PDB file of C-alpha atoms in Angstrom:
ATOM      1  CA  MET A  27      84.958  84.255  57.893  1.00 85.00           C
ATOM      2  CA  LYS A  28      84.961  82.896  53.829  1.00 92.00           C
ATOM      3  CA  HIS A  29      83.430  85.598  51.514  1.00 97.00           C
ATOM      4  CA  PRO A  30      81.757  85.913  47.504  1.00 97.00           C
ATOM      5  CA  VAL A  31      84.315  86.194  44.578  1.00 98.00           C
ATOM      6  CA  THR A  32      82.841  89.928  43.375  1.00 98.00           C
ATOM      7  CA  PHE A  33      83.156  89.921  39.697  1.00 98.00           C
ATOM      8  CA  VAL A  34      83.139  93.404  39.448  1.00 98.00           C
ATOM      9  CA  SER A  35      81.942  95.345  36.198  1.00 98.00           C
ATOM     10  CA  LEU A  36      84.634  98.217  35.406  1.00 97.00           C
ATOM     11  CA  GLY A  37      82.418 100.235  32.844  1.00 96.00           C
ATOM     12  CA  PRO A  38      83.787 100.749  28.861  1.00 94.00           C
ATOM     13  CA  GLY A  39      87.157 102.472  30.030  1.00 93.00           C
ATOM     14  CA  ASP A  40      86.109 106.155  31.734  1.00 95.00           C
ATOM     15  CA  PRO A  41      86.784 105.322  35.277  1.00 96.00           C
ATOM     16  CA  GLU A  42      84.671 107.788  37.030  1.00 96.00           C
ATOM     17  CA  LEU A  43      82.252 105.538  34.938  1.00 96.00           C
ATOM     18  CA  ILE A  44      83.055 102.036  37.604  1.00 97.00           C
ATOM     19  CA  THR A  45      79.213 102.045  39.917  1.00 97.00           C
ATOM     20  CA  LEU A  46      79.475 103.284  43.878  1.00 98.00           C
ATOM     21  CA  LYS A  47      79.020  99.257  45.336  1.00 98.00           C
ATOM     22  CA  GLY A  48      82.162  98.510  42.465  1.00 98.00           C
ATOM     23  CA  LEU A  49      84.321 100.999  43.584  1.00 98.00           C
ATOM     24  CA  LYS A  50      84.655 100.108  46.896  1.00 98.00           C
ATOM     25  CA  ALA A  51      84.233  95.857  46.343  1.00 98.00           C
ATOM     26  CA  LEU A  52      87.555  97.125  44.661  1.00 98.00           C
ATOM     27  CA  GLN A  53      88.833  98.520  47.565  1.00 98.00           C
ATOM     28  CA  GLN A  54      87.826  96.309  50.024  1.00 98.00           C
ATOM     29  CA  ALA A  55      89.121  93.359  47.915  1.00 98.00           C
ATOM     30  CA  ASP A  56      92.708  91.772  48.863  1.00 98.00           C
ATOM     31  CA  CYS A  57      93.515  90.729  45.660  1.00 98.00           C
ATOM     32  CA  ILE A  58      91.779  91.535  41.798  1.00 98.00           C
ATOM     33  CA  PHE A  59      92.484  88.779  38.356  1.00 98.00           C
ATOM     34  CA  TYR A  60      91.536  91.324  35.488  1.00 97.00           C
ATOM     35  CA  PRO A  61      92.549  90.349  32.321  1.00 95.00           C
ATOM     36  CA  ALA A  62      95.273  91.242  29.767  1.00 93.00           C
ATOM     37  CA  THR A  63      97.082  90.348  27.349  1.00 88.00           C
ATOM     38  CA  ALA A  64     101.252  90.544  26.115  1.00 79.00           C
ATOM     39  CA  GLY A  65     102.727  93.548  24.048  1.00 71.00           C
ATOM     40  CA  PRO A  66     106.144  94.168  23.180  1.00 72.00           C
ATOM     41  CA  ASN A  67     108.838  93.903  25.427  1.00 73.00           C
ATOM     42  CA  HIS A  68     106.954  92.168  27.842  1.00 72.00           C
ATOM     43  CA  ARG A  69     104.429  95.020  28.700  1.00 78.00           C
ATOM     44  CA  VAL A  70     101.446  94.145  29.675  1.00 78.00           C
ATOM     45  CA  VAL A  71      97.868  95.473  27.961  1.00 86.00           C
ATOM     46  CA  SER A  72      95.198  96.173  29.601  1.00 92.00           C
ATOM     47  CA  ARG A  73      92.222  98.656  29.090  1.00 93.00           C
ATOM     48  CA  ALA A  74      91.406  96.686  32.862  1.00 95.00           C
ATOM     49  CA  GLY A  75      94.356  97.296  34.575  1.00 95.00           C
ATOM     50  CA  ASP A  76      94.891 101.081  33.317  1.00 95.00           C
ATOM     51  CA  ILE A  77      90.970 101.916  35.103  1.00 97.00           C
ATOM     52  CA  LEU A  78      92.257  99.820  37.981  1.00 98.00           C
ATOM     53  CA  LYS A  79      95.364 101.460  38.432  1.00 97.00           C
ATOM     54  CA  ALA A  80      93.401 105.672  37.689  1.00 97.00           C
ATOM     55  CA  LEU A  81      91.261 103.776  40.724  1.00 97.00           C
ATOM     56  CA  GLY A  82      94.128 103.874  42.659  1.00 97.00           C
ATOM     57  CA  MET A  83      94.149 100.542  43.207  1.00 98.00           C
ATOM     58  CA  PRO A  84      97.007  99.072  45.922  1.00 96.00           C
ATOM     59  CA  SER A  85      99.554  96.992  43.265  1.00 94.00           C
ATOM     60  CA  ASP A  86     100.016  94.395  45.612  1.00 95.00           C
ATOM     61  CA  ALA A  87      96.290  93.556  44.917  1.00 97.00           C
ATOM     62  CA  LEU A  88      96.327  93.413  41.334  1.00 97.00           C
ATOM     63  CA  GLN A  89      97.178  90.458  39.424  1.00 96.00           C
ATOM     64  CA  PRO A  90      96.727  90.437  35.482  1.00 94.00           C
ATOM     65  CA  PHE A  91      95.629  86.766  33.462  1.00 93.00           C
ATOM     66  CA  PHE A  92      96.989  86.520  29.795  1.00 91.00           C
ATOM     67  CA  LEU A  93      95.213  85.896  27.179  1.00 87.00           C
ATOM     68  CA  PRO A  94      96.070  85.214  24.030  1.00 81.00           C
ATOM     69  CA  MET A  95      95.757  87.319  21.133  1.00 68.00           C
ATOM     70  CA  SER A  96      94.794  83.896  18.508  1.00 64.00           C
ATOM     71  CA  LYS A  97      90.952  83.484  18.489  1.00 63.00           C
ATOM     72  CA  GLY A  98      91.074  80.643  19.485  1.00 63.00           C
ATOM     73  CA  ARG A  99      89.500  79.622  22.951  1.00 74.00           C
ATOM     74  CA  GLU A 100      90.947  76.878  24.181  1.00 82.00           C
ATOM     75  CA  THR A 101      93.927  78.601  25.259  1.00 85.00           C
ATOM     76  CA  ALA A 102      92.064  81.506  27.384  1.00 87.00           C
ATOM     77  CA  LYS A 103      89.633  78.846  28.666  1.00 91.00           C
ATOM     78  CA  LEU A 104      92.416  77.149  30.695  1.00 93.00           C
ATOM     79  CA  VAL A 105      93.126  80.645  31.423  1.00 93.00           C
ATOM     80  CA  TYR A 106      90.339  81.042  32.628  1.00 94.00           C
ATOM     81  CA  ALA A 107      89.968  77.996  34.234  1.00 95.00           C
ATOM     82  CA  GLN A 108      93.646  78.617  36.196  1.00 96.00           C
ATOM     83  CA  ILE A 109      92.136  82.168  37.874  1.00 97.00           C
ATOM     84  CA  ALA A 110      88.964  80.288  38.919  1.00 97.00           C
ATOM     85  CA  LEU A 111      90.823  77.467  40.863  1.00 97.00           C
ATOM     86  CA  ARG A 112      93.381  80.597  42.428  1.00 97.00           C
ATOM     87  CA  SER A 113      90.155  82.545  43.464  1.00 98.00           C
ATOM     88  CA  ILE A 114      88.939  79.447  44.790  1.00 97.00           C
ATOM     89  CA  ALA A 115      92.302  78.674  46.829  1.00 97.00           C
ATOM     90  CA  LEU A 116      91.463  82.823  48.211  1.00 97.00           C
ATOM     91  CA  HIS A 117      88.544  82.349  48.730  1.00 98.00           C
ATOM     92  CA  GLU A 118      88.800  79.365  51.534  1.00 97.00           C
ATOM     93  CA  GLU A 119      91.438  81.347  52.976  1.00 97.00           C
ATOM     94  CA  GLY A 120      88.778  83.909  53.823  1.00 96.00           C
ATOM     95  CA  LYS A 121      89.844  86.691  51.642  1.00 97.00           C
ATOM     96  CA  LYS A 122      87.798  88.736  49.643  1.00 98.00           C
ATOM     97  CA  VAL A 123      88.742  88.127  45.582  1.00 98.00           C
ATOM     98  CA  ALA A 124      87.337  90.349  43.109  1.00 98.00           C
ATOM     99  CA  ILE A 125      87.283  89.698  39.614  1.00 98.00           C
ATOM    100  CA  ALA A 126      87.441  92.508  37.278  1.00 98.00           C
ATOM    101  CA  ALA A 127      85.681  92.922  34.240  1.00 97.00           C
ATOM    102  CA  GLU A 128      85.474  95.726  31.557  1.00 95.00           C
ATOM    103  CA  GLY A 129      81.730  97.660  30.041  1.00 94.00           C
ATOM    104  CA  ASP A 130      79.245  94.695  31.919  1.00 96.00           C
ATOM    105  CA  ALA A 131      80.460  91.544  33.912  1.00 96.00           C
ATOM    106  CA  GLY A 132      77.248  90.016  32.406  1.00 95.00           C
ATOM    107  CA  PHE A 133      76.685  91.025  28.881  1.00 94.00           C
ATOM    108  CA  TYR A 134      79.083  89.359  26.355  1.00 92.00           C
ATOM    109  CA  SER A 135      81.990  89.527  28.685  1.00 93.00           C
ATOM    110  CA  SER A 136      84.137  86.614  28.912  1.00 92.00           C
ATOM    111  CA  SER A 137      84.434  86.388  32.730  1.00 94.00           C
ATOM    112  CA  HIS A 138      81.567  84.874  32.544  1.00 95.00           C
ATOM    113  CA  TYR A 139      83.786  81.197  31.908  1.00 96.00           C
ATOM    114  CA  ILE A 140      85.292  81.701  35.210  1.00 97.00           C
ATOM    115  CA  TYR A 141      81.424  82.487  36.803  1.00 97.00           C
ATOM    116  CA  ASP A 142      80.789  79.681  35.712  1.00 97.00           C
ATOM    117  CA  ASP A 143      83.609  77.497  36.986  1.00 97.00           C
ATOM    118  CA  LEU A 144      83.564  78.919  40.313  1.00 98.00           C
ATOM    119  CA  THR A 145      79.413  78.175  40.826  1.00 97.00           C
ATOM    120  CA  GLU A 146      79.239  74.597  38.966  1.00 97.00           C
ATOM    121  CA  ARG A 147      82.106  74.032  42.104  1.00 96.00           C
ATOM    122  CA  ARG A 148      78.881  75.868  43.812  1.00 97.00           C
ATOM    123  CA  ILE A 149      81.862  78.724  45.558  1.00 98.00           C
ATOM    124  CA  PRO A 150      79.245  81.750  46.249  1.00 98.00           C
ATOM    125  CA  VAL A 151      79.589  84.615  43.876  1.00 98.00           C
ATOM    126  CA  THR A 152      78.132  88.252  43.310  1.00 98.00           C
ATOM    127  CA  THR A 153      77.823  90.155  40.417  1.00 98.00           C
ATOM    128  CA  ILE A 154      78.376  93.942  39.783  1.00 98.00           C
ATOM    129  CA  ALA A 155      76.664  95.768  37.513  1.00 97.00           C
ATOM    130  CA  GLY A 156      77.923  97.439  35.081  1.00 97.00           C
ATOM    131  CA  ILE A 157      77.434 100.355  32.139  1.00 95.00           C
ATOM    132  CA  PRO A 158      78.305  98.794  28.798  1.00 94.00           C
ATOM    133  CA  ALA A 159      79.895 100.588  26.325  1.00 95.00           C
ATOM    134  CA  PHE A 160      76.962 100.748  23.919  1.00 95.00           C
ATOM    135  CA  ILE A 161      75.577 103.106  26.733  1.00 96.00           C
ATOM    136  CA  ALA A 162      78.080 104.839  26.924  1.00 96.00           C
ATOM    137  CA  SER A 163      78.030 105.519  23.389  1.00 97.00           C
ATOM    138  CA  GLY A 164      73.792 106.862  23.355  1.00 96.00           C
ATOM    139  CA  ALA A 165      75.225 109.472  25.846  1.00 96.00           C
ATOM    140  CA  LEU A 166      78.869 110.248  23.871  1.00 95.00           C
ATOM    141  CA  ALA A 167      76.754 110.999  21.070  1.00 96.00           C
ATOM    142  CA  GLY A 168      74.003 112.344  22.968  1.00 96.00           C
ATOM    143  CA  ILE A 169      71.234 109.925  20.566  1.00 95.00           C
ATOM    144  CA  HIS A 170      68.835 107.982  23.117  1.00 95.00           C
ATOM    145  CA  VAL A 171      69.598 104.304  21.638  1.00 95.00           C
ATOM    146  CA  VAL A 172      66.204 102.817  22.457  1.00 94.00           C
ATOM    147  CA  LYS A 173      62.693 105.831  23.040  1.00 92.00           C
ATOM    148  CA  GLN A 174      59.412 104.661  24.367  1.00 91.00           C
ATOM    149  CA  GLU A 175      58.868 101.072  22.476  1.00 91.00           C
ATOM    150  CA  GLU A 176      61.559 100.733  20.109  1.00 92.00           C
ATOM    151  CA  PRO A 177      62.539  97.203  20.130  1.00 94.00           C
ATOM    152  CA  LEU A 178      66.435  96.603  20.162  1.00 95.00           C
ATOM    153  CA  THR A 179      68.488  94.017  18.780  1.00 96.00           C
ATOM    154  CA  VAL A 180      72.084  93.963  20.073  1.00 96.00           C
ATOM    155  CA  PHE A 181      74.846  91.124  17.681  1.00 96.00           C
ATOM    156  CA  PRO A 182      77.842  89.143  18.071  1.00 93.00           C
ATOM    157  CA  GLY A 183      80.826  90.620  15.480  1.00 92.00           C
ATOM    158  CA  THR A 184      79.227  87.119  13.813  1.00 93.00           C
ATOM    159  CA  VAL A 185      76.391  88.919  12.267  1.00 95.00           C
ATOM    160  CA  SER A 186      76.257  88.921   8.954  1.00 94.00           C
ATOM    161  CA  ALA A 187      75.192  91.087   5.997  1.00 94.00           C
ATOM    162  CA  GLU A 188      71.948  88.897   5.343  1.00 94.00           C
ATOM    163  CA  GLU A 189      71.348  89.251   9.066  1.00 94.00           C
ATOM    164  CA  LEU A 190      71.455  92.545  10.037  1.00 95.00           C
ATOM    165  CA  ARG A 191      69.333  94.240   6.892  1.00 94.00           C
ATOM    166  CA  ALA A 192      66.336  91.454   8.007  1.00 94.00           C
ATOM    167  CA  THR A 193      66.275  93.614  11.557  1.00 94.00           C
ATOM    168  CA  LEU A 194      67.115  96.740  10.002  1.00 94.00           C
ATOM    169  CA  GLN A 195      63.777  96.186   7.161  1.00 92.00           C
ATOM    170  CA  GLU A 196      62.263  95.393  10.344  1.00 92.00           C
ATOM    171  CA  GLY A 197      62.496  98.993  11.038  1.00 90.00           C
ATOM    172  CA  LYS A 198      64.648  97.995  14.781  1.00 93.00           C
ATOM    173  CA  THR A 199      67.323  99.251  16.110  1.00 95.00           C
ATOM    174  CA  ALA A 200      70.590  97.807  16.012  1.00 96.00           C
ATOM    175  CA  VAL A 201      73.596  97.055  17.684  1.00 97.00           C
ATOM    176  CA  ILE A 202      76.959  95.667  16.656  1.00 97.00           C
ATOM    177  CA  MET A 203      79.114  94.610  19.085  1.00 95.00           C
ATOM    178  CA  LYS A 204      82.791  93.149  19.219  1.00 92.00           C
ATOM    179  CA  LEU A 205      83.073  95.202  14.523  1.00 95.00           C
ATOM    180  CA  SER A 206      86.008  94.923  13.669  1.00 93.00           C
ATOM    181  CA  GLN A 207      85.113  90.899  13.396  1.00 93.00           C
ATOM    182  CA  CYS A 208      82.118  92.165  10.971  1.00 95.00           C
ATOM    183  CA  GLU A 209      83.812  94.524   9.393  1.00 96.00           C
ATOM    184  CA  ALA A 210      83.051  93.674   5.507  1.00 95.00           C
ATOM    185  CA  ALA A 211      79.307  91.931   7.073  1.00 95.00           C
ATOM    186  CA  VAL A 212      78.938  95.857   8.128  1.00 96.00           C
ATOM    187  CA  LYS A 213      79.499  97.868   5.224  1.00 96.00           C
ATOM    188  CA  VAL A 214      78.421  95.364   2.822  1.00 94.00           C
ATOM    189  CA  CYS A 215      74.513  95.903   4.448  1.00 94.00           C
ATOM    190  CA  MET A 216      75.831  99.577   4.640  1.00 94.00           C
ATOM    191  CA  ARG A 217      76.287  99.950   1.188  1.00 92.00           C
ATOM    192  CA  GLN A 218      72.807  98.327   0.554  1.00 90.00           C
ATOM    193  CA  THR A 219      70.458  99.313   2.892  1.00 89.00           C
ATOM    194  CA  ALA A 220      68.933 102.736   2.465  1.00 86.00           C
ATOM    195  CA  GLY A 221      67.361 105.022   5.597  1.00 89.00           C
ATOM    196  CA  HIS A 222      69.226 104.590   8.492  1.00 94.00           C
ATOM    197  CA  VAL A 223      72.074 106.386  10.453  1.00 96.00           C
ATOM    198  CA  TRP A 224      74.620 104.226  11.166  1.00 97.00           C
ATOM    199  CA  HIS A 225      76.282 105.198  14.283  1.00 98.00           C
ATOM    200  CA  TYR A 226      79.975 104.254  14.580  1.00 98.00           C
ATOM    201  CA  PHE A 227      82.311 104.688  17.303  1.00 98.00           C
ATOM    202  CA  GLU A 228      85.821 103.683  19.121  1.00 96.00           C
ATOM    203  CA  ASN A 229      87.484 103.447  21.872  1.00 94.00           C
ATOM    204  CA  VAL A 230      84.246 104.809  24.463  1.00 95.00           C
ATOM    205  CA  GLY A 231      85.136 105.549  27.529  1.00 90.00           C
ATOM    206  CA  LEU A 232      89.094 107.156  26.649  1.00 91.00           C
ATOM    207  CA  GLU A 233      90.361 110.464  25.836  1.00 90.00           C
ATOM    208  CA  SER A 234      90.648 108.552  22.511  1.00 92.00           C
ATOM    209  CA  ALA A 235      87.377 108.341  21.359  1.00 95.00           C
ATOM    210  CA  PHE A 236      85.636 108.590  17.803  1.00 97.00           C
ATOM    211  CA  TYR A 237      82.171 109.333  16.681  1.00 97.00           C
ATOM    212  CA  THR A 238      80.326 109.830  13.100  1.00 97.00           C
ATOM    213  CA  ALA A 239      77.874 109.223  11.195  1.00 97.00           C
ATOM    214  CA  ASP A 240      79.449 109.583   7.674  1.00 96.00           C
ATOM    215  CA  CYS A 241      78.566 106.480   5.902  1.00 95.00           C
ATOM    216  CA  GLY A 242      81.677 107.859   3.605  1.00 95.00           C
ATOM    217  CA  VAL A 243      83.865 108.182   6.129  1.00 97.00           C
ATOM    218  CA  ILE A 244      83.175 104.788   7.953  1.00 97.00           C
ATOM    219  CA  GLU A 245      83.787 103.391   4.706  1.00 94.00           C
ATOM    220  CA  GLY A 246      87.546 103.814   4.907  1.00 95.00           C
ATOM    221  CA  LYS A 247      88.071 103.300   8.995  1.00 94.00           C
ATOM    222  CA  ARG A 248      89.433  99.891   9.409  1.00 96.00           C
ATOM    223  CA  PHE A 249      87.475  98.602  12.451  1.00 96.00           C
ATOM    224  CA  PRO A 250      89.473  97.766  14.808  1.00 94.00           C
ATOM    225  CA  TYR A 251      88.800  95.836  18.137  1.00 89.00           C
ATOM    226  CA  PHE A 252      87.720  98.718  20.841  1.00 91.00           C
ATOM    227  CA  SER A 253      84.758  99.734  18.040  1.00 96.00           C
ATOM    228  CA  LEU A 254      81.033  99.550  18.473  1.00 97.00           C
ATOM    229  CA  MET A 255      78.155 100.386  15.916  1.00 97.00           C
ATOM    230  CA  VAL A 256      74.617 101.490  17.080  1.00 98.00           C
ATOM    231  CA  ILE A 257      72.487 101.497  13.452  1.00 97.00           C
ATOM    232  CA  LYS A 258      69.003 102.990  13.892  1.00 96.00           C
ATOM    233  CA  PRO A 259      65.757 103.992  11.611  1.00 90.00           C
TER     234      PRO A 259
END
């Protein structure tokens, strides 16, 4: 019997924020692929791997795939293509394959490269939803990200100060993901735009989570990779 390749959303970092459905899929998987980078002394660095280990996944099922640290995507795409081929081979053997993704697998997740490759090859796939980091951030800060009929715009890290300012001037709530990529633009906009609350988050879902709405503190921060912002009127 052949099983669909399952994309399992892990949530933002806290192992307890995975869904029951996602946990069951991982527990039943013969192989779990997850993204990682190579740290100093060949140490495996992976938030996804940390979550999987905390959930008690057996080490013989865990298979990291190493992504380059550079912003260029061509090398990364080759890695994703290799994982797609390995997933197909295991699928043909009747194995249950899970591909783990931080946050939600369908929301700004690089796992879409693998998903698209598999669907193009007519391999059955399924996705288990998860909690994206900006939803977990709202819970951490005790804020309602949006209320009633308030509009919400979500930006990737490519947003410019002009784009962000235009959105805020329309009275919309804005979420910025991958905040480290647009630090300068965000700080420029923050200085020039009044009448908003700037909720800044780092490492949501981890013990090292940090939150502030103090613009002075935000100005002095260097935005790390795992940071985001929710800006409300």
